[in-house]
Amino acid sequence: MVQSKRPSLEDLLELLGQRGVYFILRSLQQGALRFGALQQATALPPRSLSLRLRDLEEMGLISRTEYQEVPPRVEYALTPLGKALEPALEALAAWGKTALKTP
Amino acid sequence: MVQSKRPSLEDLLELLGQRGVYFILRSLQQGALRFGALQQATALPPRSLSLRLRDLEEMGLISRTEYQEVPPRVEYALTPLGKALEPALEALAAWGKTALKTP
DNA sequence: CAGAATCCCCGCCGATACTG
DNA sequence: CAGTATCGGCGGGGATTCTG
């Protein structure tokens, strides 16, 4: 467990502004996912995805679970703090839909 | 009226991630404000504030009204589309408070 | 499979000065 | 008052390559 950053609203917004982060959180709302699956969902290069996942983990929004197997398997899931974002993400999505209706 | 950009959710998130943008929108929810007032509210240098305001205007979230007076006066206000963001901003603020309670 | 390392480049950011 | 002009720095971002 890392949880180094104080999860301030400004930090969250800055992170949400990075490409793919919104999609990562939305995807994980359906359940835990592996690195490869997130790569496909976000269309991010490995390095960028890795950085974003670390940011999210440091902010306490997601957890990383490493399974000692062959082949290696790592799963990412929302923490309670991450799940608490759901209403906000819903509200943003709702705005996005209304924005399309009134051009 | 400019309204050049299609207001997609990704664009909004990217813009919200820029420093000061959240504060600009929140401040304007209380009513129209002038450039100088926004400068004080956000603590942004003039150039950055000017860029952010233009981004917001291009996305159709705020409107710019210039009064031909001496001294010059310009007021920024939320458009209906900008006001439609209020629930989302509220939800984000609510998350911010819960984030503080559960460190 | 899940990342780390390296490299290079551009775009933003803030500071300072100036003007209609 | 409400911006624009100019500049320098640096940090993030993507592409590519390599490894436990």
PDB file of C-alpha atoms (C1' of nucleotides) in Angstrom:
ATOM      1  CA  MET A   1       0.000   0.000   0.000  1.00  0.00           C
ATOM      2  CA  VAL A   2       1.347   3.338  -0.982  1.00  0.00           C
ATOM      3  CA  GLN A   3      -1.170   6.126  -0.320  1.00  0.00           C
ATOM      4  CA  SER A   4       1.438   8.843  -0.255  1.00  0.00           C
ATOM      5  CA  LYS A   5      -0.501  11.737  -1.764  1.00  0.00           C
ATOM      6  CA  ARG A   6      -3.210  13.547   0.118  1.00  0.00           C
ATOM      7  CA  PRO A   7      -6.120  13.172  -2.240  1.00  0.00           C
ATOM      8  CA  SER A   8      -7.031  16.790  -2.780  1.00  0.00           C
ATOM      9  CA  LEU A   9      -9.625  17.833  -5.309  1.00  0.00           C
ATOM     10  CA  GLU A  10      -7.039  19.696  -7.358  1.00  0.00           C
ATOM     11  CA  ASP A  11      -4.891  16.598  -7.626  1.00  0.00           C
ATOM     12  CA  LEU A  12      -7.876  14.558  -8.676  1.00  0.00           C
ATOM     13  CA  LEU A  13      -8.841  17.013 -11.395  1.00  0.00           C
ATOM     14  CA  GLU A  14      -5.308  17.174 -12.688  1.00  0.00           C
ATOM     15  CA  LEU A  15      -5.226  13.397 -12.838  1.00  0.00           C
ATOM     16  CA  LEU A  16      -8.637  13.125 -14.455  1.00  0.00           C
ATOM     17  CA  GLY A  17      -7.365  15.477 -17.131  1.00  0.00           C
ATOM     18  CA  GLN A  18      -4.685  13.000 -18.180  1.00  0.00           C
ATOM     19  CA  ARG A  19      -5.585  10.852 -21.124  1.00  0.00           C
ATOM     20  CA  GLY A  20      -7.108   7.511 -20.304  1.00  0.00           C
ATOM     21  CA  VAL A  21      -7.675   8.096 -16.603  1.00  0.00           C
ATOM     22  CA  TYR A  22     -11.396   8.565 -16.945  1.00  0.00           C
ATOM     23  CA  PHE A  23     -11.647   5.381 -18.988  1.00  0.00           C
ATOM     24  CA  ILE A  24      -9.561   3.467 -16.462  1.00  0.00           C
ATOM     25  CA  LEU A  25     -11.861   4.427 -13.618  1.00  0.00           C
ATOM     26  CA  ARG A  26     -14.997   3.721 -15.619  1.00  0.00           C
ATOM     27  CA  SER A  27     -13.702   0.342 -16.716  1.00  0.00           C
ATOM     28  CA  LEU A  28     -12.777  -0.648 -13.192  1.00  0.00           C
ATOM     29  CA  GLN A  29     -16.259   0.178 -12.000  1.00  0.00           C
ATOM     30  CA  GLN A  30     -17.334  -3.049 -13.652  1.00  0.00           C
ATOM     31  CA  GLY A  31     -14.736  -4.997 -11.679  1.00  0.00           C
ATOM     32  CA  ALA A  32     -11.011  -5.706 -11.452  1.00  0.00           C
ATOM     33  CA  LEU A  33      -8.967  -5.746 -14.663  1.00  0.00           C
ATOM     34  CA  ARG A  34      -5.501  -6.763 -15.737  1.00  0.00           C
ATOM     35  CA  PHE A  35      -2.839  -4.551 -17.262  1.00  0.00           C
ATOM     36  CA  GLY A  36      -3.417  -5.878 -20.755  1.00  0.00           C
ATOM     37  CA  ALA A  37      -7.141  -5.367 -20.583  1.00  0.00           C
ATOM     38  CA  LEU A  38      -6.654  -1.763 -19.488  1.00  0.00           C
ATOM     39  CA  GLN A  39      -4.220  -1.265 -22.294  1.00  0.00           C
ATOM     40  CA  GLN A  40      -6.856  -2.278 -24.792  1.00  0.00           C
ATOM     41  CA  ALA A  41      -9.587  -0.290 -23.079  1.00  0.00           C
ATOM     42  CA  THR A  42      -7.581   2.916 -23.048  1.00  0.00           C
ATOM     43  CA  ALA A  43      -5.391   2.532 -26.132  1.00  0.00           C
ATOM     44  CA  LEU A  44      -2.479   3.849 -24.092  1.00  0.00           C
ATOM     45  CA  PRO A  45       1.148   2.867 -24.639  1.00  0.00           C
ATOM     46  CA  PRO A  46       2.506   0.703 -21.794  1.00  0.00           C
ATOM     47  CA  ARG A  47       4.623   3.420 -20.296  1.00  0.00           C
ATOM     48  CA  SER A  48       1.812   5.931 -20.093  1.00  0.00           C
ATOM     49  CA  LEU A  49      -0.611   3.387 -18.707  1.00  0.00           C
ATOM     50  CA  SER A  50       1.918   2.359 -16.108  1.00  0.00           C
ATOM     51  CA  LEU A  51       2.439   5.949 -15.041  1.00  0.00           C
ATOM     52  CA  ARG A  52      -1.279   6.650 -14.809  1.00  0.00           C
ATOM     53  CA  LEU A  53      -1.884   3.500 -12.790  1.00  0.00           C
ATOM     54  CA  ARG A  54       0.850   4.487 -10.385  1.00  0.00           C
ATOM     55  CA  ASP A  55      -0.621   7.946 -10.003  1.00  0.00           C
ATOM     56  CA  LEU A  56      -4.030   6.457  -9.300  1.00  0.00           C
ATOM     57  CA  GLU A  57      -2.542   4.061  -6.793  1.00  0.00           C
ATOM     58  CA  GLU A  58      -0.582   6.800  -5.041  1.00  0.00           C
ATOM     59  CA  MET A  59      -3.759   8.780  -4.739  1.00  0.00           C
ATOM     60  CA  GLY A  60      -5.468   5.816  -3.160  1.00  0.00           C
ATOM     61  CA  LEU A  61      -8.066   5.389  -5.882  1.00  0.00           C
ATOM     62  CA  ILE A  62      -7.019   1.956  -7.091  1.00  0.00           C
ATOM     63  CA  SER A  63      -5.232  -1.058  -5.654  1.00  0.00           C
ATOM     64  CA  ARG A  64      -2.671  -3.287  -7.319  1.00  0.00           C
ATOM     65  CA  THR A  65      -2.670  -7.013  -6.632  1.00  0.00           C
ATOM     66  CA  GLU A  66       0.161  -9.170  -7.894  1.00  0.00           C
ATOM     67  CA  TYR A  67      -0.410 -12.913  -8.224  1.00  0.00           C
ATOM     68  CA  GLN A  68       2.758 -14.987  -8.095  1.00  0.00           C
ATOM     69  CA  GLU A  69       2.040 -17.228 -11.014  1.00  0.00           C
ATOM     70  CA  VAL A  70       3.463 -18.200 -14.347  1.00  0.00           C
ATOM     71  CA  PRO A  71       2.662 -16.316 -16.452  1.00  0.00           C
ATOM     72  CA  PRO A  72       2.568 -13.297 -14.141  1.00  0.00           C
ATOM     73  CA  ARG A  73      -0.804 -11.744 -13.421  1.00  0.00           C
ATOM     74  CA  VAL A  74      -1.600  -8.363 -11.936  1.00  0.00           C
ATOM     75  CA  GLU A  75      -5.039  -7.018 -11.244  1.00  0.00           C
ATOM     76  CA  TYR A  76      -6.175  -3.486 -10.644  1.00  0.00           C
ATOM     77  CA  ALA A  77      -9.326  -2.644  -8.737  1.00  0.00           C
ATOM     78  CA  LEU A  78     -11.043   0.374  -7.262  1.00  0.00           C
ATOM     79  CA  THR A  79     -10.529   1.131  -3.588  1.00  0.00           C
ATOM     80  CA  PRO A  80     -13.458   2.450  -1.542  1.00  0.00           C
ATOM     81  CA  LEU A  81     -12.151   5.937  -2.242  1.00  0.00           C
ATOM     82  CA  GLY A  82     -12.155   5.137  -5.931  1.00  0.00           C
ATOM     83  CA  LYS A  83     -15.665   3.789  -5.781  1.00  0.00           C
ATOM     84  CA  ALA A  84     -16.717   6.979  -4.064  1.00  0.00           C
ATOM     85  CA  LEU A  85     -15.968   8.738  -7.319  1.00  0.00           C
ATOM     86  CA  GLU A  86     -18.782   7.004  -9.129  1.00  0.00           C
ATOM     87  CA  PRO A  87     -21.443   9.683  -8.533  1.00  0.00           C
ATOM     88  CA  ALA A  88     -19.090  12.371  -9.784  1.00  0.00           C
ATOM     89  CA  LEU A  89     -18.184  10.402 -12.899  1.00  0.00           C
ATOM     90  CA  GLU A  90     -21.860   9.739 -13.522  1.00  0.00           C
ATOM     91  CA  ALA A  91     -22.607  13.435 -13.256  1.00  0.00           C
ATOM     92  CA  LEU A  92     -19.843  14.232 -15.711  1.00  0.00           C
ATOM     93  CA  ALA A  93     -21.120  11.625 -18.135  1.00  0.00           C
ATOM     94  CA  ALA A  94     -24.607  13.071 -17.818  1.00  0.00           C
ATOM     95  CA  TRP A  95     -23.254  16.491 -18.690  1.00  0.00           C
ATOM     96  CA  GLY A  96     -21.538  15.002 -21.708  1.00  0.00           C
ATOM     97  CA  LYS A  97     -24.831  13.692 -23.010  1.00  0.00           C
ATOM     98  CA  THR A  98     -26.687  16.959 -22.528  1.00  0.00           C
ATOM     99  CA  ALA A  99     -23.822  18.738 -24.227  1.00  0.00           C
ATOM    100  CA  LEU A 100     -24.429  16.693 -27.335  1.00  0.00           C
ATOM    101  CA  LYS A 101     -28.132  17.458 -27.377  1.00  0.00           C
ATOM    102  CA  THR A 102     -27.636  21.231 -27.288  1.00  0.00           C
ATOM    103  CA  PRO A 103     -25.018  22.125 -29.891  1.00  0.00           C
TER     104      PRO A 103
ATOM    105  CA  MET B   1     -20.186  33.715 -30.179  1.00  0.00           C
ATOM    106  CA  VAL B   2     -17.382  31.338 -30.843  1.00  0.00           C
ATOM    107  CA  GLN B   3     -18.406  27.810 -29.924  1.00  0.00           C
ATOM    108  CA  SER B   4     -15.888  26.161 -32.228  1.00  0.00           C
ATOM    109  CA  LYS B   5     -15.048  23.045 -30.235  1.00  0.00           C
ATOM    110  CA  ARG B   6     -17.429  20.147 -29.926  1.00  0.00           C
ATOM    111  CA  PRO B   7     -17.803  19.932 -26.173  1.00  0.00           C
ATOM    112  CA  SER B   8     -16.792  16.328 -25.637  1.00  0.00           C
ATOM    113  CA  LEU B   9     -16.302  14.892 -22.197  1.00  0.00           C
ATOM    114  CA  GLU B  10     -12.617  14.290 -22.861  1.00  0.00           C
ATOM    115  CA  ASP B  11     -12.109  17.928 -23.747  1.00  0.00           C
ATOM    116  CA  LEU B  12     -13.933  19.008 -20.627  1.00  0.00           C
ATOM    117  CA  LEU B  13     -11.820  16.783 -18.395  1.00  0.00           C
ATOM    118  CA  GLU B  14      -8.620  17.992 -19.986  1.00  0.00           C
ATOM    119  CA  LEU B  15      -9.713  21.559 -19.422  1.00  0.00           C
ATOM    120  CA  LEU B  16     -10.829  20.914 -15.856  1.00  0.00           C
ATOM    121  CA  GLY B  17      -7.368  19.503 -15.202  1.00  0.00           C
ATOM    122  CA  GLN B  18      -5.767  22.858 -15.995  1.00  0.00           C
ATOM    123  CA  ARG B  19      -4.965  24.991 -13.020  1.00  0.00           C
ATOM    124  CA  GLY B  20      -7.593  27.514 -12.067  1.00  0.00           C
ATOM    125  CA  VAL B  21     -10.355  26.233 -14.322  1.00  0.00           C
ATOM    126  CA  TYR B  22     -12.315  24.623 -11.533  1.00  0.00           C
ATOM    127  CA  PHE B  23     -12.086  27.805  -9.497  1.00  0.00           C
ATOM    128  CA  ILE B  24     -13.159  29.909 -12.446  1.00  0.00           C
ATOM    129  CA  LEU B  25     -16.296  27.857 -12.951  1.00  0.00           C
ATOM    130  CA  ARG B  26     -17.109  27.779  -9.258  1.00  0.00           C
ATOM    131  CA  SER B  27     -16.638  31.509  -8.921  1.00  0.00           C
ATOM    132  CA  LEU B  28     -18.862  32.234 -11.898  1.00  0.00           C
ATOM    133  CA  GLN B  29     -21.630  30.136 -10.398  1.00  0.00           C
ATOM    134  CA  GLN B  30     -22.215  33.050  -8.033  1.00  0.00           C
ATOM    135  CA  GLY B  31     -22.602  35.415 -10.953  1.00  0.00           C
ATOM    136  CA  ALA B  32     -20.627  37.255 -13.631  1.00  0.00           C
ATOM    137  CA  LEU B  33     -17.129  38.457 -12.830  1.00  0.00           C
ATOM    138  CA  ARG B  34     -14.518  40.684 -14.387  1.00  0.00           C
ATOM    139  CA  PHE B  35     -11.032  39.744 -15.481  1.00  0.00           C
ATOM    140  CA  GLY B  36      -9.380  41.296 -12.475  1.00  0.00           C
ATOM    141  CA  ALA B  37     -11.671  39.565 -10.044  1.00  0.00           C
ATOM    142  CA  LEU B  38     -10.950  36.216 -11.646  1.00  0.00           C
ATOM    143  CA  GLN B  39      -7.263  36.963 -11.473  1.00  0.00           C
ATOM    144  CA  GLN B  40      -7.505  37.393  -7.746  1.00  0.00           C
ATOM    145  CA  ALA B  41      -9.760  34.398  -7.272  1.00  0.00           C
ATOM    146  CA  THR B  42      -7.476  32.040  -9.160  1.00  0.00           C
ATOM    147  CA  ALA B  43      -4.061  33.572  -8.516  1.00  0.00           C
ATOM    148  CA  LEU B  44      -3.210  32.989 -12.167  1.00  0.00           C
ATOM    149  CA  PRO B  45      -0.851  35.217 -14.165  1.00  0.00           C
ATOM    150  CA  PRO B  46      -2.705  37.279 -16.793  1.00  0.00           C
ATOM    151  CA  ARG B  47      -1.529  35.231 -19.714  1.00  0.00           C
ATOM    152  CA  SER B  48      -2.619  31.899 -18.249  1.00  0.00           C
ATOM    153  CA  LEU B  49      -5.965  33.261 -17.154  1.00  0.00           C
ATOM    154  CA  SER B  50      -6.524  34.702 -20.598  1.00  0.00           C
ATOM    155  CA  LEU B  51      -5.769  31.347 -22.208  1.00  0.00           C
ATOM    156  CA  ARG B  52      -8.052  29.450 -19.865  1.00  0.00           C
ATOM    157  CA  LEU B  53     -10.887  31.896 -20.416  1.00  0.00           C
ATOM    158  CA  ARG B  54     -10.517  31.530 -24.145  1.00  0.00           C
ATOM    159  CA  ASP B  55     -10.585  27.745 -23.863  1.00  0.00           C
ATOM    160  CA  LEU B  56     -13.719  27.925 -21.760  1.00  0.00           C
ATOM    161  CA  GLU B  57     -15.324  30.298 -24.205  1.00  0.00           C
ATOM    162  CA  GLU B  58     -14.427  28.116 -27.192  1.00  0.00           C
ATOM    163  CA  MET B  59     -15.986  25.177 -25.467  1.00  0.00           C
ATOM    164  CA  GLY B  60     -19.140  27.169 -24.942  1.00  0.00           C
ATOM    165  CA  LEU B  61     -19.023  27.091 -21.157  1.00  0.00           C
ATOM    166  CA  ILE B  62     -18.631  30.809 -20.558  1.00  0.00           C
ATOM    167  CA  SER B  63     -19.512  34.001 -22.386  1.00  0.00           C
ATOM    168  CA  ARG B  64     -17.485  37.164 -22.708  1.00  0.00           C
ATOM    169  CA  THR B  65     -19.208  40.547 -22.680  1.00  0.00           C
ATOM    170  CA  GLU B  66     -17.290  43.685 -23.461  1.00  0.00           C
ATOM    171  CA  TYR B  67     -18.692  47.026 -22.327  1.00  0.00           C
ATOM    172  CA  GLN B  68     -17.497  50.003 -24.335  1.00  0.00           C
ATOM    173  CA  GLU B  69     -16.679  52.281 -21.467  1.00  0.00           C
ATOM    174  CA  VAL B  70     -13.782  54.148 -20.010  1.00  0.00           C
ATOM    175  CA  PRO B  71     -12.170  52.454 -18.234  1.00  0.00           C
ATOM    176  CA  PRO B  72     -12.791  49.260 -20.195  1.00  0.00           C
ATOM    177  CA  ARG B  73     -14.890  46.569 -18.572  1.00  0.00           C
ATOM    178  CA  VAL B  74     -15.280  42.945 -19.528  1.00  0.00           C
ATOM    179  CA  GLU B  75     -17.469  40.442 -17.801  1.00  0.00           C
ATOM    180  CA  TYR B  76     -17.417  36.686 -17.901  1.00  0.00           C
ATOM    181  CA  ALA B  77     -20.459  34.588 -17.136  1.00  0.00           C
ATOM    182  CA  LEU B  78     -21.591  31.001 -17.400  1.00  0.00           C
ATOM    183  CA  THR B  79     -23.600  29.934 -20.424  1.00  0.00           C
ATOM    184  CA  PRO B  80     -26.447  27.452 -19.965  1.00  0.00           C
ATOM    185  CA  LEU B  81     -23.982  24.727 -20.884  1.00  0.00           C
ATOM    186  CA  GLY B  82     -21.655  25.996 -18.197  1.00  0.00           C
ATOM    187  CA  LYS B  83     -24.409  26.093 -15.650  1.00  0.00           C
ATOM    188  CA  ALA B  84     -25.240  22.506 -16.554  1.00  0.00           C
ATOM    189  CA  LEU B  85     -21.886  21.576 -15.053  1.00  0.00           C
ATOM    190  CA  GLU B  86     -22.969  22.532 -11.563  1.00  0.00           C
ATOM    191  CA  PRO B  87     -24.180  19.063 -10.496  1.00  0.00           C
ATOM    192  CA  ALA B  88     -20.931  17.513 -11.666  1.00  0.00           C
ATOM    193  CA  LEU B  89     -18.835  20.093  -9.849  1.00  0.00           C
ATOM    194  CA  GLU B  90     -20.916  19.579  -6.742  1.00  0.00           C
ATOM    195  CA  ALA B  91     -20.351  15.843  -6.931  1.00  0.00           C
ATOM    196  CA  LEU B  92     -16.634  16.361  -7.272  1.00  0.00           C
ATOM    197  CA  ALA B  93     -16.601  18.718  -4.317  1.00  0.00           C
ATOM    198  CA  ALA B  94     -18.543  16.171  -2.297  1.00  0.00           C
ATOM    199  CA  TRP B  95     -15.950  13.539  -3.125  1.00  0.00           C
ATOM    200  CA  GLY B  96     -13.240  15.925  -2.020  1.00  0.00           C
ATOM    201  CA  LYS B  97     -14.813  16.239   1.394  1.00  0.00           C
ATOM    202  CA  THR B  98     -15.251  12.507   1.885  1.00  0.00           C
ATOM    203  CA  ALA B  99     -11.659  12.034   0.785  1.00  0.00           C
ATOM    204  CA  LEU B 100     -10.525  14.193   3.675  1.00  0.00           C
ATOM    205  CA  LYS B 101     -12.568  12.275   6.203  1.00  0.00           C
ATOM    206  CA  THR B 102     -11.113   8.904   5.235  1.00  0.00           C
ATOM    207  CA  PRO B 103      -7.355   9.317   4.974  1.00  0.00           C
TER     208      PRO B 103
ATOM    209  C1'  DC C   1       2.553 -10.888 -19.262  1.00  0.00           C
ATOM    210  C1'  DA C   2       3.576  -6.630 -17.092  1.00  0.00           C
ATOM    211  C1'  DG C   3       6.183  -3.428 -16.983  1.00  0.00           C
ATOM    212  C1'  DA C   4      11.256  -0.611 -16.962  1.00  0.00           C
ATOM    213  C1'  DA C   5      14.715   2.036 -19.551  1.00  0.00           C
ATOM    214  C1'  DT C   6      16.029   5.257 -22.886  1.00  0.00           C
ATOM    215  C1'  DC C   7      15.543   9.032 -25.977  1.00  0.00           C
ATOM    216  C1'  DC C   8      13.864  13.002 -28.069  1.00  0.00           C
ATOM    217  C1'  DC C   9      10.829  16.682 -28.766  1.00  0.00           C
ATOM    218  C1'  DC C  10       7.262  19.874 -28.290  1.00  0.00           C
ATOM    219  C1'  DG C  11       4.007  22.487 -25.729  1.00  0.00           C
ATOM    220  C1'  DC C  12       2.818  24.639 -21.721  1.00  0.00           C
ATOM    221  C1'  DC C  13       3.877  27.640 -17.761  1.00  0.00           C
ATOM    222  C1'  DG C  14       5.202  31.400 -15.320  1.00  0.00           C
ATOM    223  C1'  DA C  15       7.707  35.930 -15.259  1.00  0.00           C
ATOM    224  C1'  DT C  16       8.314  40.215 -17.078  1.00  0.00           C
ATOM    225  C1'  DA C  17       7.322  44.058 -19.879  1.00  0.00           C
ATOM    226  C1'  DC C  18       4.326  46.719 -22.751  1.00  0.00           C
ATOM    227  C1'  DT C  19      -0.332  48.773 -24.925  1.00  0.00           C
ATOM    228  C1'  DG C  20      -5.346  50.049 -26.646  1.00  0.00           C
TER     229       DG C  20
ATOM    230  C1'  DC D   1      -8.518  47.806 -16.878  1.00  0.00           C
ATOM    231  C1'  DA D   2      -7.844  43.937 -19.700  1.00  0.00           C
ATOM    232  C1'  DG D   3      -5.312  42.000 -21.888  1.00  0.00           C
ATOM    233  C1'  DT D   4      -0.985  40.888 -25.701  1.00  0.00           C
ATOM    234  C1'  DA D   5       4.194  40.110 -26.704  1.00  0.00           C
ATOM    235  C1'  DT D   6       8.216  37.767 -25.913  1.00  0.00           C
ATOM    236  C1'  DC D   7      11.289  34.527 -23.803  1.00  0.00           C
ATOM    237  C1'  DG D   8      13.386  30.724 -21.409  1.00  0.00           C
ATOM    238  C1'  DG D   9      12.948  26.307 -18.963  1.00  0.00           C
ATOM    239  C1'  DC D  10      11.441  21.735 -18.074  1.00  0.00           C
ATOM    240  C1'  DG D  11       8.485  18.230 -17.651  1.00  0.00           C
ATOM    241  C1'  DG D  12       5.225  15.213 -19.668  1.00  0.00           C
ATOM    242  C1'  DG D  13       4.152  12.242 -23.709  1.00  0.00           C
ATOM    243  C1'  DG D  14       4.789   9.093 -27.286  1.00  0.00           C
ATOM    244  C1'  DA D  15       7.504   5.541 -29.692  1.00  0.00           C
ATOM    245  C1'  DT D  16      10.652   2.051 -29.314  1.00  0.00           C
ATOM    246  C1'  DT D  17      13.317  -1.457 -27.220  1.00  0.00           C
ATOM    247  C1'  DC D  18      14.468  -4.694 -23.616  1.00  0.00           C
ATOM    248  C1'  DT D  19      13.675  -7.904 -19.335  1.00  0.00           C
ATOM    249  C1'  DG D  20      12.088 -10.547 -14.763  1.00  0.00           C
TER     250       DG D  20
END
